[in-house]
Amino acid sequence: MSTPHTIIEQYQERVTDLKTQLHQIKRKAFSYSMVRFVLFVGLVFSVYFYVRQDYPWMLLLISVAVVALFLYFVKVHANIKYRQSIVENRVKINENEIAVLRQEASFLPDGTSYHEEDSYSADLDIFGPRSLYHLIQRCFSEPGRKKLAGWFLHPAFDQASIESRQAAVAAIKDKINLRQDLLAHGLAQFTEKDLKFFPDKPLITPSTFRKIKIIRWIPPVIMLLSIVGALILSNSNMILYGFLLNIILTGMFLKSTMQVMQRADHTLKNLKNYNEPLRVLINPDYQNQLLDLRKEKLVDIHHNLSVLQKRYNLLENRNNLLMGLLLNGFFGYDFIALSLLKKWYDENASKIPGWLEEIAWFEALFSLGTFAYNNPAYTFPRLNRSMGMDGENIRHPFIPDEENVGNALDYTLPLKVILLTGSNMSGKSTFLRSLGVNQVLALTGSVVAADRFHTGLYDIQTSFRKADSIQEHTSLFYAELKKLRHIITTLETSERPVLILLDEILRGTNSDDKYYGSKQVLLRLKEQSAMTMLATHDIALASLEEDHGPVIQNYSFESQIRDGELHFDYKLHQGVAVNKNATFLMEKMGIIT
């Protein structure tokens, strides 16, 4: 089995190979740019001598040939530059994977904006710098990032759907080229944070389009008559006059054209940029029922976006001054391009949201595939509809393997409440977060940080970090009460069993109130359809096992003082913690003597 170190070596080899490719592509791009320059100079001289009437017909033919060659090399050079950007992105992607595996931050967005106040996202570090989302997210578009965030926060709770997604993740886990190609093409196409579409607004106003429908035929007719006149009168200037007349005609609609271009930039530019990522997605044979079924939808989307790309490029070509002048002078190009683009938009605007949803699904899934590839020691969990959670070597995905201490857990009925005691820094909170994060991953369809993990379809409720709020006039204690009330309300309304993870509740009150309140909360929770785990320093609560075992049981994390140093094994033990370390730490730091 691969290890994180061998995975890093694989990424390093890819970076070396890609940098060699990049050097070769840059040399090729420079050569083609020089050819373009020479052709442009030749075109300038041809036009100059044509205007002087030296060999006009011959120079006209030469100019046309040079223009054709110039446009060809413009296209070839653009393709080479695009290939260069793809290889540059691949280098960046592989270097990013190395950084992430070395516990450094990913360059991709961390999802801070997706945090929901009443959810478990803050307690479990789902979003934000160095979060679970930041660790896994490999999406190039805002819809893709939102899709992945939705999977983390609002899972389907459908066993069949989750297991189908697991199979899909397994199918693409080792397809590293495919996953990186999708992200590389996506990053090359999308530079804006948000995709903005306005399907309810017309691309071209009806009054403007009525005029364009009539006028679009005039420039080709003018040029045809000019060519005929030049042949009959043996006067090549007739073509020049027709050319100038068409320029004037298209110039009269320049303001409307620019307005449409501006609106198209908002509505269609990013949409047509999906075409290259889609080309990546529709090529492989996934050999997975769910992926192949969804690929069929992508083929239709790709066809429609290919048409859009061609029509949008027609309009965008006018931004090249030389090309815009030539095409408008000969054909009234703006009118043709606008008409074709409007026709596509009217036929497809209502389908856009559904298309984005399909592509976003693949982006999110490929993120899970990369996470699985980067962590070969992780496993897919087994889901069941009954209460309980058990596993082996359960650990936290944020902690490096060489430091990560796994734990076994057998949390099955009749056990419903675990009281987790232990000294400071012994691992109680980390263990709770390990269970919570792995439960989130399990419901997402991802691999989990465990050798074995069996769990139910739990709604997750947590109470770890609460803070006072001056703006809301809320004390720390009251904020915690509001959180507990939210958990109770969820229990009473949820159609699913609930996994409740609590870390030292009722911290803002005196010890008597804290003990009594915590006891009553636990007694209420044990009667619910829930599995509850409370980490606490209040050893008195351990007596609940005597009256309510085996429904309530004690587990602990221990610390030991050896040779004047504090030692932790970070292992879960059955029973109540017996060792304390607060006084020792204060003495060691010189706070007390």
Coordinates of C-alpha atoms in Angstrom, one line a residue, residues 235-565:
N235 CA -11.7 49.3 -61.1
S236 CA -10.6 47.6 -57.9
N237 CA -11.4 50.7 -55.9
M238 CA -15.1 49.7 -56.1
I239 CA -14.2 46.9 -53.5
L240 CA -12.6 49.5 -51.3
Y241 CA -15.7 51.7 -51.5
G242 CA -18.0 48.8 -50.6
F243 CA -15.6 47.9 -47.7
L244 CA -15.8 51.4 -46.3
L245 CA -19.6 51.6 -46.7
N246 CA -19.9 48.4 -44.7
I247 CA -17.6 49.8 -41.9
I248 CA -19.8 52.9 -41.7
L249 CA -23.0 50.7 -41.5
T250 CA -21.7 48.5 -38.7
G251 CA -20.3 51.6 -37.0
M252 CA -23.8 53.0 -36.7
F253 CA -24.7 50.0 -34.5
L254 CA -21.4 50.0 -32.6
K255 CA -23.1 51.2 -29.3
S256 CA -25.7 48.4 -29.4
T257 CA -23.0 45.9 -30.3
M258 CA -20.9 46.9 -27.3
Q259 CA -23.9 46.7 -25.0
V260 CA -24.6 43.2 -26.1
M261 CA -20.9 42.3 -25.7
Q262 CA -21.0 43.6 -22.1
R263 CA -24.1 41.7 -21.3
A264 CA -22.8 38.5 -22.9
D265 CA -19.6 38.8 -20.8
H266 CA -21.9 38.7 -17.7
T267 CA -24.2 35.9 -19.0
L268 CA -22.3 33.7 -21.3
K269 CA -18.6 34.1 -21.2
N270 CA -18.1 31.9 -18.2
L271 CA -20.7 29.5 -19.3
K272 CA -19.0 28.7 -22.6
N273 CA -15.8 28.3 -20.7
Y274 CA -17.2 25.1 -19.3
N275 CA -16.7 23.5 -22.7
E276 CA -13.1 22.4 -22.2
P277 CA -13.7 20.9 -18.7
L278 CA -16.7 19.1 -20.2
R279 CA -14.5 17.7 -23.0
V280 CA -12.4 16.1 -20.2
L281 CA -15.4 14.6 -18.4
I282 CA -17.1 13.0 -21.4
N283 CA -14.1 11.1 -22.8
P284 CA -13.4 8.4 -20.3
D285 CA -15.2 5.1 -19.8
Y286 CA -15.8 5.3 -16.0
Q287 CA -17.0 1.7 -15.7
N288 CA -19.3 2.9 -12.9
Q289 CA -23.1 2.9 -13.3
L290 CA -23.7 6.3 -11.6
L291 CA -20.8 8.0 -13.4
D292 CA -21.7 6.7 -16.8
L293 CA -25.4 7.6 -16.3
R294 CA -24.5 11.2 -15.5
K295 CA -21.9 11.3 -18.3
E296 CA -24.8 10.9 -20.8
K297 CA -26.3 14.2 -19.6
L298 CA -22.9 15.9 -20.0
V299 CA -22.6 14.8 -23.6
D300 CA -25.8 16.8 -24.4
I301 CA -24.6 19.7 -22.4
H302 CA -21.2 19.6 -24.2
H303 CA -23.0 19.7 -27.6
N304 CA -25.0 22.8 -26.6
L305 CA -22.0 24.6 -25.1
S306 CA -19.9 23.8 -28.2
V307 CA -22.4 25.6 -30.3
L308 CA -22.3 28.5 -27.8
Q309 CA -18.5 28.6 -27.9
K310 CA -18.5 28.9 -31.7
R311 CA -21.1 31.6 -31.7
Y312 CA -19.6 33.5 -28.8
N313 CA -16.1 33.3 -30.5
L314 CA -17.7 34.8 -33.6
L315 CA -18.6 37.8 -31.6
E316 CA -15.4 37.9 -29.6
N317 CA -13.3 37.8 -32.8
R318 CA -14.3 41.4 -33.5
N319 CA -12.2 42.5 -30.5
N320 CA -9.2 41.9 -32.7
L321 CA -8.9 45.3 -34.4
L322 CA -7.6 43.9 -37.7
M323 CA -9.9 40.9 -37.8
G324 CA -12.9 43.1 -36.8
L325 CA -12.3 45.6 -39.6
L326 CA -11.8 42.9 -42.3
L327 CA -14.8 40.8 -41.3
N328 CA -17.2 43.8 -40.8
G329 CA -15.9 45.5 -44.0
F330 CA -16.6 42.4 -46.1
F331 CA -19.6 40.8 -44.4
G332 CA -21.2 43.0 -41.8
Y333 CA -19.9 40.4 -39.3
D334 CA -21.3 42.0 -36.1
F335 CA -24.9 41.5 -37.3
I336 CA -24.4 37.9 -38.2
A337 CA -22.7 37.1 -34.9
L338 CA -25.3 38.8 -32.8
S339 CA -28.2 37.1 -34.5
L340 CA -26.7 33.6 -34.0
L341 CA -25.8 34.3 -30.4
K342 CA -29.3 35.5 -29.6
K343 CA -30.9 32.5 -31.2
W344 CA -28.8 30.1 -29.0
Y345 CA -29.6 32.1 -25.9
D346 CA -33.3 32.2 -26.4
E347 CA -33.3 28.4 -26.9
N348 CA -31.1 27.5 -23.9
A349 CA -31.3 30.1 -21.1
S350 CA -33.8 28.2 -19.0
K351 CA -31.5 25.1 -19.1
I352 CA -28.5 26.8 -17.6
P353 CA -29.1 26.1 -13.9
G354 CA -29.5 22.3 -14.5
W355 CA -26.3 22.2 -16.5
L356 CA -24.3 23.9 -13.8
E357 CA -25.7 21.4 -11.3
E358 CA -24.5 18.4 -13.3
I359 CA -21.0 19.8 -13.8
A360 CA -20.8 20.8 -10.1
W361 CA -21.6 17.3 -9.0
F362 CA -18.5 16.0 -10.9
E363 CA -16.3 18.7 -9.5
A364 CA -17.3 17.8 -5.9
L365 CA -17.0 14.1 -6.5
F366 CA -13.5 14.5 -8.0
S367 CA -12.5 16.4 -4.9
L368 CA -13.5 13.3 -2.8
G369 CA -11.5 11.2 -5.3
T370 CA -8.4 13.2 -4.7
F371 CA -8.8 12.9 -1.0
A372 CA -9.1 9.2 -1.2
Y373 CA -6.0 8.9 -3.5
N374 CA -4.0 11.1 -1.1
N375 CA -4.9 8.9 1.9
P376 CA -4.5 5.2 0.8
A377 CA -4.7 4.0 4.4
Y378 CA -8.3 5.4 4.8
T379 CA -11.3 3.2 4.2
F380 CA -14.9 3.5 3.0
P381 CA -17.3 3.3 6.0
R382 CA -20.1 0.8 6.2
L383 CA -23.5 2.4 6.8
N384 CA -26.5 1.0 8.5
R385 CA -30.0 2.2 9.6
S386 CA -29.6 1.0 13.2
M387 CA -28.2 2.8 16.2
G388 CA -24.5 2.4 16.9
M389 CA -21.0 3.3 15.9
D390 CA -17.9 1.1 16.0
G391 CA -14.5 1.1 14.3
E392 CA -10.8 0.4 14.6
N393 CA -7.9 2.9 14.5
I394 CA -10.3 5.9 14.2
R395 CA -8.2 9.1 13.9
H396 CA -8.4 12.7 12.9
P397 CA -7.6 13.6 9.2
F398 CA -5.9 16.8 10.2
I399 CA -3.1 15.2 12.2
P400 CA 0.0 13.9 10.4
D401 CA 0.2 10.1 10.3
E402 CA 3.4 10.0 12.3
E403 CA 1.6 11.9 15.1
N404 CA -1.8 10.4 14.7
V405 CA -3.0 8.0 17.5
G406 CA -6.0 5.9 16.5
N407 CA -8.6 4.5 18.8
A408 CA -11.1 1.6 18.7
L409 CA -14.7 2.2 19.6
D410 CA -17.6 -0.1 20.2
Y411 CA -20.6 2.2 20.7
T412 CA -23.6 -0.1 20.4
L413 CA -26.9 -0.5 22.2
P414 CA -27.8 -0.6 25.0
L415 CA -25.1 2.0 25.4
K416 CA -26.4 5.4 24.5
V417 CA -24.4 7.9 26.6
I418 CA -20.6 8.0 27.0
L419 CA -19.1 10.1 29.7
L420 CA -15.6 10.9 28.6
T421 CA -13.3 12.1 31.5
G422 CA -9.6 12.9 31.4
S423 CA -7.1 15.6 32.3
N424 CA -6.2 18.6 30.2
M425 CA -4.7 17.9 26.8
S426 CA -5.2 14.2 27.1
G427 CA -7.2 13.9 23.8
K428 CA -10.9 14.1 24.8
S429 CA -11.8 17.0 22.5
T430 CA -9.7 15.6 19.6
F431 CA -11.4 12.3 19.9
L432 CA -14.9 13.9 19.8
R433 CA -13.8 15.8 16.7
S434 CA -12.4 12.7 15.1
L435 CA -15.8 11.0 15.5
G436 CA -17.7 14.1 14.2
V437 CA -15.4 14.7 11.2
N438 CA -15.5 11.0 10.2
Q439 CA -19.3 11.0 10.5
V440 CA -19.4 14.0 8.2
L441 CA -17.1 12.2 5.7
A442 CA -19.2 9.0 5.9
L443 CA -22.4 10.8 5.1
T444 CA -20.6 12.6 2.2
G445 CA -19.6 9.3 0.5
S446 CA -15.9 9.8 1.2
V447 CA -13.3 7.6 2.7
V448 CA -12.8 8.1 6.5
A449 CA -9.7 8.2 8.7
A450 CA -10.1 4.7 10.1
D451 CA -9.1 1.1 9.4
R452 CA -12.8 0.2 9.9
F453 CA -15.8 2.4 10.5
H454 CA -19.4 1.3 10.9
T455 CA -22.0 4.0 11.6
G456 CA -25.6 5.0 11.2
L457 CA -27.3 7.8 9.3
Y458 CA -27.1 10.3 12.1
D459 CA -28.0 13.9 12.2
I460 CA -25.0 15.5 13.8
Q461 CA -25.3 18.0 16.7
T462 CA -22.3 19.5 18.6
S463 CA -21.5 21.9 21.3
F464 CA -17.8 22.6 21.6
R465 CA -17.1 26.3 21.1
K466 CA -19.4 29.0 22.3
A467 CA -18.6 32.7 22.7
D468 CA -20.3 35.7 24.1
S469 CA -21.6 38.4 21.8
I470 CA -21.7 42.1 22.7
Q471 CA -23.8 42.8 19.6
E472 CA -26.4 40.2 20.5
H473 CA -26.2 41.0 24.3
T474 CA -25.5 37.3 24.8
S475 CA -23.2 35.9 27.6
L476 CA -21.1 32.7 27.1
F477 CA -23.5 30.8 29.4
Y478 CA -26.6 32.0 27.6
A479 CA -25.1 31.2 24.2
E480 CA -24.4 27.7 25.4
L481 CA -28.0 27.3 26.7
K482 CA -29.3 28.4 23.3
K483 CA -27.1 25.7 21.6
L484 CA -28.4 23.0 24.0
R485 CA -32.0 24.1 23.3
H486 CA -31.3 23.9 19.6
I487 CA -30.0 20.3 20.1
I488 CA -33.1 19.3 22.1
T489 CA -35.4 20.9 19.5
T490 CA -33.6 18.9 16.8
L491 CA -34.0 15.7 18.8
E492 CA -37.8 16.3 19.1
T493 CA -38.3 17.1 15.4
S494 CA -35.7 14.9 13.6
E495 CA -36.9 11.8 11.7
R496 CA -33.4 10.3 12.1
P497 CA -31.3 9.3 15.1
V498 CA -28.9 12.0 16.3
L499 CA -25.2 11.8 17.1
I500 CA -24.6 14.4 19.9
L501 CA -21.0 15.4 20.7
L502 CA -20.7 17.8 23.7
D503 CA -17.5 19.2 25.2
E504 CA -17.7 20.5 28.7
I505 CA -21.2 22.0 28.8
L506 CA -22.4 24.7 31.2
R507 CA -19.0 26.2 31.7
G508 CA -20.4 29.6 32.6
T509 CA -22.0 28.7 35.9
N510 CA -21.0 27.5 39.4
S511 CA -20.0 23.9 40.0
D512 CA -23.2 22.9 41.7
D513 CA -25.4 24.3 38.9
K514 CA -23.0 22.7 36.4
Y515 CA -23.3 19.3 37.9
Y516 CA -27.0 19.3 38.4
G517 CA -27.7 20.8 34.9
S518 CA -25.3 18.4 33.2
K519 CA -26.9 15.5 34.9
Q520 CA -30.4 16.5 33.9
V521 CA -29.4 17.1 30.3
L522 CA -27.8 13.6 30.1
L523 CA -30.8 11.9 31.7
R524 CA -33.0 13.5 29.2
L525 CA -30.8 12.6 26.2
K526 CA -30.5 9.0 27.2
E527 CA -34.3 8.7 26.6
Q528 CA -34.0 10.0 23.1
S529 CA -33.2 8.4 19.8
A530 CA -29.6 9.6 20.1
M531 CA -26.1 8.5 20.8
T532 CA -24.5 11.1 23.1
M533 CA -20.9 11.6 24.1
L534 CA -19.9 14.2 26.7
A535 CA -16.3 15.2 27.5
T536 CA -16.1 16.6 31.0
H537 CA -13.8 17.4 33.9
D538 CA -16.7 16.8 36.3
I539 CA -15.8 13.4 37.8
A540 CA -19.0 13.5 39.9
L541 CA -21.0 12.8 36.8
A542 CA -19.3 9.4 36.5
S543 CA -21.7 8.1 39.2
L544 CA -24.5 8.1 36.7
E545 CA -23.1 4.8 35.4
E546 CA -24.0 3.1 38.7
D547 CA -27.7 4.0 38.4
H548 CA -28.1 3.9 34.6
G549 CA -25.5 1.4 33.3
P550 CA -25.2 0.0 30.7
V551 CA -27.1 2.8 29.0
I552 CA -24.6 5.3 30.5
Q553 CA -21.0 4.3 30.6
N554 CA -17.6 5.9 31.5
Y555 CA -14.6 6.1 29.2
S556 CA -11.5 8.2 29.7
F557 CA -8.1 9.5 28.4
E558 CA -5.3 9.3 30.9
S559 CA -2.0 11.2 31.5
Q560 CA 1.0 10.2 33.5
I561 CA 3.9 12.1 35.2
R562 CA 7.2 10.3 34.7
D563 CA 10.6 11.7 35.5
G564 CA 9.1 15.2 36.0
E565 CA 7.5 15.2 32.6

